[in-house]
PDB file of C-alpha atoms in Angstrom:
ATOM      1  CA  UNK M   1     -47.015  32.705 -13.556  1.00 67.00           C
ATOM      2  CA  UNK M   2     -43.217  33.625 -14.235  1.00 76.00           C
ATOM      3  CA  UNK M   3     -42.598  33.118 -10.135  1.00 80.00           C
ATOM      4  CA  UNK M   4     -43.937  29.804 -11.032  1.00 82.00           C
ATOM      5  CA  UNK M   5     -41.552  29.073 -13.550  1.00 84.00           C
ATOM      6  CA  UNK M   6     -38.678  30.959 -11.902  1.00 87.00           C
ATOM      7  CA  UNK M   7     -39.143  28.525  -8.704  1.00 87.00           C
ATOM      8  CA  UNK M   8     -39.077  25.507 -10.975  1.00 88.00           C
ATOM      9  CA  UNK M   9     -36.056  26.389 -12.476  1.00 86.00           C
ATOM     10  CA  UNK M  10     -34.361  27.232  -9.447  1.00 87.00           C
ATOM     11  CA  UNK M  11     -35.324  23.735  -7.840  1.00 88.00           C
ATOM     12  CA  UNK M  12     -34.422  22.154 -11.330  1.00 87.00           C
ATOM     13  CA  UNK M  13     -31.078  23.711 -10.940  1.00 88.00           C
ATOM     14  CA  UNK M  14     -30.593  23.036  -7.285  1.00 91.00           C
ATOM     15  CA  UNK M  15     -31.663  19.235  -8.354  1.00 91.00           C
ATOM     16  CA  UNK M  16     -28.794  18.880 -10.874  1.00 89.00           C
ATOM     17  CA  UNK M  17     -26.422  20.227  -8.327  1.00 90.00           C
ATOM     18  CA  UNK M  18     -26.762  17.911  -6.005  1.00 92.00           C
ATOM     19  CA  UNK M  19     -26.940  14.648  -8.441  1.00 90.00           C
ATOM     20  CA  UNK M  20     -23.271  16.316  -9.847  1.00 87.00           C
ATOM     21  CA  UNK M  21     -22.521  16.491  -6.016  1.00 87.00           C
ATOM     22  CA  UNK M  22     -23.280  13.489  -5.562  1.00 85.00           C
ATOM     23  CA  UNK M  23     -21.026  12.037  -8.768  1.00 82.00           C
ATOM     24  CA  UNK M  24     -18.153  13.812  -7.839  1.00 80.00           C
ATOM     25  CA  UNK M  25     -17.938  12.140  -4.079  1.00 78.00           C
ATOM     26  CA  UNK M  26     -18.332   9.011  -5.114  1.00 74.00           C
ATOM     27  CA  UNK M  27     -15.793   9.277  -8.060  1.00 70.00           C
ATOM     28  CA  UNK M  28     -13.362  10.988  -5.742  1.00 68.00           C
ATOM     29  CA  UNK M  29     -13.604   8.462  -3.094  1.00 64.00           C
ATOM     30  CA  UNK M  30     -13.437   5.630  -5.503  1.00 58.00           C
ATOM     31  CA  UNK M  31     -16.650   3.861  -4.520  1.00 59.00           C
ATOM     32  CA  UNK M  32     -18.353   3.694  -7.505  1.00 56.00           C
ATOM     33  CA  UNK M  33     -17.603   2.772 -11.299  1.00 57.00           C
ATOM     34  CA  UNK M  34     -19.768   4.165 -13.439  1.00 59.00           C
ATOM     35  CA  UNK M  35     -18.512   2.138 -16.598  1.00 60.00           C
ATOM     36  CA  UNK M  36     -19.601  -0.475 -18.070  1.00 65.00           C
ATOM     37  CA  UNK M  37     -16.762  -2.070 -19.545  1.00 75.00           C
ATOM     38  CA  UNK M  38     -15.595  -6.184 -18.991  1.00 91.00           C
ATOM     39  CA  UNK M  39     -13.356  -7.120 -17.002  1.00 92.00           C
ATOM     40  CA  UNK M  40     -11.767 -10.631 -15.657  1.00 95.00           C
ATOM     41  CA  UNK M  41     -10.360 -11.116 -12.018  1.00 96.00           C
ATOM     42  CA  UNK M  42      -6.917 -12.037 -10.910  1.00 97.00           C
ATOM     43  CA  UNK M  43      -5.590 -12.257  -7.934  1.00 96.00           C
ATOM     44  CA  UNK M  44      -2.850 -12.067  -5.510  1.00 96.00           C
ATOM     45  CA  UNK M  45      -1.160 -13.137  -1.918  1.00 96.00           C
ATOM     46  CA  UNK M  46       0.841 -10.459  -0.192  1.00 95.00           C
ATOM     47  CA  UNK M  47       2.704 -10.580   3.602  1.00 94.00           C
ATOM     48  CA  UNK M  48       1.810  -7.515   4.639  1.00 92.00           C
ATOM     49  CA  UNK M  49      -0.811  -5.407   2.458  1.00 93.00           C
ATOM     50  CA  UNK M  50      -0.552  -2.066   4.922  1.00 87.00           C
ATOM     51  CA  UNK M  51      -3.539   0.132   3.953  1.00 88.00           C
ATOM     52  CA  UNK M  52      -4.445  -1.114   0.619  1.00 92.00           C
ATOM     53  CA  UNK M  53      -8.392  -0.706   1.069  1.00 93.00           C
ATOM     54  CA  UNK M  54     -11.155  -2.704  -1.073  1.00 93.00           C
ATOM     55  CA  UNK M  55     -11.912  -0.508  -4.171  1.00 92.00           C
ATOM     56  CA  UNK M  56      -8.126   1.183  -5.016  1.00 93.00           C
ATOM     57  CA  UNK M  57      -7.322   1.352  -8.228  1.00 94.00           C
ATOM     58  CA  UNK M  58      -5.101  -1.062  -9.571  1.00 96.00           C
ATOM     59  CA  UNK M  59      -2.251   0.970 -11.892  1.00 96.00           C
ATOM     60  CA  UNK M  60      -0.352  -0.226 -14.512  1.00 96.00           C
ATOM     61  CA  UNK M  61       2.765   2.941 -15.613  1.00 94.00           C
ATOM     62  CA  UNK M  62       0.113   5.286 -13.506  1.00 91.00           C
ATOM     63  CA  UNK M  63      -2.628   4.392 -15.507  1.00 94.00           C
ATOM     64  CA  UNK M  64      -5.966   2.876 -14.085  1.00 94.00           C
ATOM     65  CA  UNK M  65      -6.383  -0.330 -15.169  1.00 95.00           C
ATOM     66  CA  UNK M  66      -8.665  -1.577 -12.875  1.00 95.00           C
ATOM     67  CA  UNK M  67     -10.068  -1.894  -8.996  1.00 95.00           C
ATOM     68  CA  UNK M  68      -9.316  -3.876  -6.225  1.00 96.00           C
ATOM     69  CA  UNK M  69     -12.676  -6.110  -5.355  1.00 96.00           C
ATOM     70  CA  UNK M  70     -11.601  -7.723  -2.191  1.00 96.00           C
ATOM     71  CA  UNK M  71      -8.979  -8.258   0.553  1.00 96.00           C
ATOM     72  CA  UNK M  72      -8.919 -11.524   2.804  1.00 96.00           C
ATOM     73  CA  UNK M  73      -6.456 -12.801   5.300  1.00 95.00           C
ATOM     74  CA  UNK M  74      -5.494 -16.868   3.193  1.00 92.00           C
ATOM     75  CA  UNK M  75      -6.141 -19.271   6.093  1.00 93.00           C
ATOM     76  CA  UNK M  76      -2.890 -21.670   4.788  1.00 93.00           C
ATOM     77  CA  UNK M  77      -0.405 -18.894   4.019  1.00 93.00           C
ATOM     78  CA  UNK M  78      -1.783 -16.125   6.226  1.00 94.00           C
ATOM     79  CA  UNK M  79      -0.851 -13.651   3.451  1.00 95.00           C
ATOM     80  CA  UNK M  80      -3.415 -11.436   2.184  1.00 95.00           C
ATOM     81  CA  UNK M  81      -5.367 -12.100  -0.825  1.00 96.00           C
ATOM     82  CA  UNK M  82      -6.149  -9.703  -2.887  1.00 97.00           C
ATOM     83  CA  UNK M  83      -8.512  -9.702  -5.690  1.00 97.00           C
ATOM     84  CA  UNK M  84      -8.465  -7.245  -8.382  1.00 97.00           C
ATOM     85  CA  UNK M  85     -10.777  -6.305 -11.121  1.00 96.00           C
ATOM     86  CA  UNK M  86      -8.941  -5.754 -14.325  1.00 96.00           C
ATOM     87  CA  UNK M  87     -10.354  -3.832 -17.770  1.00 95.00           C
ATOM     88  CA  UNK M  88     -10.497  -6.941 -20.416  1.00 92.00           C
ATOM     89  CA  UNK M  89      -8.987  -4.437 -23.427  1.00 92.00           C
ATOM     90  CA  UNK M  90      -5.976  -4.441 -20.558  1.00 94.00           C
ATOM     91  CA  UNK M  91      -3.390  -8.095 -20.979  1.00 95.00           C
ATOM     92  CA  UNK M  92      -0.845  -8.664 -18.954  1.00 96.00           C
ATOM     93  CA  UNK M  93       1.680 -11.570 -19.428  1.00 96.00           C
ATOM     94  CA  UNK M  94       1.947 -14.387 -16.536  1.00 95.00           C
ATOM     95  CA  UNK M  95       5.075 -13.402 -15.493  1.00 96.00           C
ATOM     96  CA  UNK M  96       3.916  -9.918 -14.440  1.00 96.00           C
ATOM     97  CA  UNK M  97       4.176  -8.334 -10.854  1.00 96.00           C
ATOM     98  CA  UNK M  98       2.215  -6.488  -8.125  1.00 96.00           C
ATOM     99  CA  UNK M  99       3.621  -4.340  -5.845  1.00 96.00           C
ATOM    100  CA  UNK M 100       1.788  -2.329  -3.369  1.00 94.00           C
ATOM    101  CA  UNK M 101       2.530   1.441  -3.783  1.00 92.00           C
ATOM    102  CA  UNK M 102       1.196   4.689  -2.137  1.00 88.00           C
ATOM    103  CA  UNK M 103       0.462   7.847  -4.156  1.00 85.00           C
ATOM    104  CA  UNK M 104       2.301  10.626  -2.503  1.00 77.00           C
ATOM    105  CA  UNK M 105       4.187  10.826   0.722  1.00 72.00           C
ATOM    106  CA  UNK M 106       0.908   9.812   2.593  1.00 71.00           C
ATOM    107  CA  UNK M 107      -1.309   9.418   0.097  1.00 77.00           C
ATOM    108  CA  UNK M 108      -3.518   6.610  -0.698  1.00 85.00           C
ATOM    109  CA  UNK M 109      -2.421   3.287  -1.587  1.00 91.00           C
ATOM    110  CA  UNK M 110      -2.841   1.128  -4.825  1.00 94.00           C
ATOM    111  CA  UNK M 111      -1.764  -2.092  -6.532  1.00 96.00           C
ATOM    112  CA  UNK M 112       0.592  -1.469  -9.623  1.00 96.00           C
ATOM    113  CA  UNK M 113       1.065  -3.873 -11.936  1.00 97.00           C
ATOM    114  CA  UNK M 114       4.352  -4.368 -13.628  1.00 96.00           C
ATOM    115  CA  UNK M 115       4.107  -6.774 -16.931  1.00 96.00           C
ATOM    116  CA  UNK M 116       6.369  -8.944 -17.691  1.00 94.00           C
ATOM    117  CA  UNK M 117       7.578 -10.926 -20.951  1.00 94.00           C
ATOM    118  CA  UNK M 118       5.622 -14.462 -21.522  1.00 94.00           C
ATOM    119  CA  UNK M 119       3.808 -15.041 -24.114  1.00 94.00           C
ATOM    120  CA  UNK M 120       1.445 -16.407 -22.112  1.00 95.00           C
ATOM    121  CA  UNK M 121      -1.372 -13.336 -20.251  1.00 95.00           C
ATOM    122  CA  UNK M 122      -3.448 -13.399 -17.370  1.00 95.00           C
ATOM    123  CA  UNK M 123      -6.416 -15.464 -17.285  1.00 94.00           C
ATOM    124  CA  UNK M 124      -9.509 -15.082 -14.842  1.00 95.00           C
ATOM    125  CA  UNK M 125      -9.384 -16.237 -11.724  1.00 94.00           C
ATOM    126  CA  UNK M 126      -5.554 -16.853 -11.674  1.00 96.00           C
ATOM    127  CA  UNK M 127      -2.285 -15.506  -9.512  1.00 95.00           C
ATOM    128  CA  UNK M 128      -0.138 -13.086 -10.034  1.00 96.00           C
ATOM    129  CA  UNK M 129       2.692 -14.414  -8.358  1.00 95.00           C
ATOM    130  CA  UNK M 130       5.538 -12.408  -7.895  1.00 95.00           C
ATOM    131  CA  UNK M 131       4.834  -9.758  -5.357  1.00 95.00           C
ATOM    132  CA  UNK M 132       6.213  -7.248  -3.029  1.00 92.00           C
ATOM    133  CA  UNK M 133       4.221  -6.102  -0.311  1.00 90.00           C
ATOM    134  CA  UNK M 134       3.532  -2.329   1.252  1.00 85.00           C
ATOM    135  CA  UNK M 135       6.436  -0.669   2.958  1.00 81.00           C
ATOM    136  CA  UNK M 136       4.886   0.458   6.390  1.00 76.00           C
ATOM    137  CA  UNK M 137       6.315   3.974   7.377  1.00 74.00           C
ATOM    138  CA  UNK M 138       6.204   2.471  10.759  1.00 77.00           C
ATOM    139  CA  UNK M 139       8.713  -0.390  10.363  1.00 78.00           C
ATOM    140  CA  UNK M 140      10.925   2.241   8.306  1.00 79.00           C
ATOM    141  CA  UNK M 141      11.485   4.174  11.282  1.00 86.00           C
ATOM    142  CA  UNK M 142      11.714   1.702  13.606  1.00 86.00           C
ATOM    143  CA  UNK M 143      14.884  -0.043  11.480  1.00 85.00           C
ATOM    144  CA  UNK M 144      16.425   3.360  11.411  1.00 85.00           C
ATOM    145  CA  UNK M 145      15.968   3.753  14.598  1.00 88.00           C
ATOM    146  CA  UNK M 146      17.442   0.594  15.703  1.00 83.00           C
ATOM    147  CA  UNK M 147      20.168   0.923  13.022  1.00 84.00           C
ATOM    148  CA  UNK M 148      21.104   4.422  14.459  1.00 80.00           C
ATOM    149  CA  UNK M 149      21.524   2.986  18.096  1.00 77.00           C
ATOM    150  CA  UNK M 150      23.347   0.158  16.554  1.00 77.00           C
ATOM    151  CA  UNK M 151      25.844   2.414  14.965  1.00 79.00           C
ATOM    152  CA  UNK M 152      26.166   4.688  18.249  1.00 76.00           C
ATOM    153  CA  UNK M 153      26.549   1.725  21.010  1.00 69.00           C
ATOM    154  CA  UNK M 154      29.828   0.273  18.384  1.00 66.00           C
ATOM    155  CA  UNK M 155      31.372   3.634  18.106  1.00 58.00           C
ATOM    156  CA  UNK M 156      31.163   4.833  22.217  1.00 53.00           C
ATOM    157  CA  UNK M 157      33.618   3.344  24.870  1.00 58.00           C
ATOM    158  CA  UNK M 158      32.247   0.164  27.120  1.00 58.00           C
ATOM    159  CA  UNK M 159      30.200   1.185  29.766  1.00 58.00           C
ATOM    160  CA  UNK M 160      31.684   1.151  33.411  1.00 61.00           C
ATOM    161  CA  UNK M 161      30.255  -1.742  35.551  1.00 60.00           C
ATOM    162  CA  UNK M 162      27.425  -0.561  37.967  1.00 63.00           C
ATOM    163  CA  UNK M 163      28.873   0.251  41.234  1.00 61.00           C
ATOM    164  CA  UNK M 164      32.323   0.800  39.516  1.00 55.00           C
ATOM    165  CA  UNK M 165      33.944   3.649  40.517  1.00 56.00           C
ATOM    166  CA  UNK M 166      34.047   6.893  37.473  1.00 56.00           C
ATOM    167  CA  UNK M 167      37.563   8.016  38.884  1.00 56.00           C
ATOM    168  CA  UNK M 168      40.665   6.824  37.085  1.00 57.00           C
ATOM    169  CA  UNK M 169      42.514   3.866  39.067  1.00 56.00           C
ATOM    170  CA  UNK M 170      45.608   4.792  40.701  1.00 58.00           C
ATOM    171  CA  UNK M 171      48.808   4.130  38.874  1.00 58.00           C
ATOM    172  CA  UNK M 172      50.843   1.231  40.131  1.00 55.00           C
ATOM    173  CA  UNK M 173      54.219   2.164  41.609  1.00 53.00           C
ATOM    174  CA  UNK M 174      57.434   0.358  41.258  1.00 52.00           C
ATOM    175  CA  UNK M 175      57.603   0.095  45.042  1.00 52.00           C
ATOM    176  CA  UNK M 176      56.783  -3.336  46.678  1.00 54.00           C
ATOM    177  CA  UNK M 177      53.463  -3.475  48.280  1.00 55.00           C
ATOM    178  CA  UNK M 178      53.812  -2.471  52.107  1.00 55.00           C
ATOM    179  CA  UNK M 179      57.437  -0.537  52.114  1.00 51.00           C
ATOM    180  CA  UNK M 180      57.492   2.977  52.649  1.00 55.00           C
ATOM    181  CA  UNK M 181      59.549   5.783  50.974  1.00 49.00           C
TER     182      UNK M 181
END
């Protein structure tokens, strides 16, 4: 009899282990919200959204206020449009802006929301509309890159010509052409 309950204990245990498992990935990785708060929807168009994925938090002076719901590519801008899930105790004014940000060197990347000073806050369903987009690492280097190259070509001497000879050219003399010393 105390096996019995020993093994049901064990498998109780085991049980609750895995459902904490279980919590912990999906809170870590973002893909579920386990509260039950309101929220209203606003949205925004960026050029270039880099690796903002569906479900990053949306920050507001590092705090989470929110989630991002959806990306799509706008068929008459071709920005992306990103909708984001905002906590309803959380108001920003209409004059606030979204940036896209990355936690960390090469961390993750969110939308942070700076507020601004109307009167007037967010409603559902409407657009944030001042907004900078992700700075790609990629386009970083390849500007310094270029600016580098840039900088060397103006400082170096012309190039000689192909075919032109590397030797210096022989000085003139004060002699006419074809008389002889």
């Amino acid at each position: 009899m105390a096996k019995k309950s020993t093994e049901t204990l064990v498998g109780v245990f085991v049980l609750l282990g895995i459902i904490a498992l279980a919590f912990l990935s999906l809170k870590a990785a973002n893909l579920a919200s386990f509260s039950a708060a309101k929220t209203y929807t606003v949205r925004a168009r960026f050029d270039n959204i880099g690796g903002l994925k569906k479900n990053a938090p949306v920050r507001s002076a590092g705090v989470s206020v929110g989630q991002v719901t959806s990306i799509t590519l706008d068929k008459n801008t071709y920005q992306g449009l990103v909708l984001m899930k905002i906590n309803e105790g959380v108001q920003f004014p209409v004059d606030s802006s979204a940036k896209i940000l990355t936690a960390g060197l090469l961390g993750d990347q969110y939308v942070g929301i700076e507020p601004g000073s109307d009167d007037k806050n967010l409603r559902n369903g409407d657009l944030i509309k001042q907004t900078q987009s992700a700075v790609v690492l990629e386009n970083l280097i390849g500007q310094l890159i270029f600016n580098k190259a840039a900088d060397a070509g103006s400082a170096a001497p012309p190039a000689p010509a192909p075919g032109a000879s590397l030797a210096p050219a022989p000085a003139a003399s004060a002699a006419e052409p074809g008389s002889k010393k």
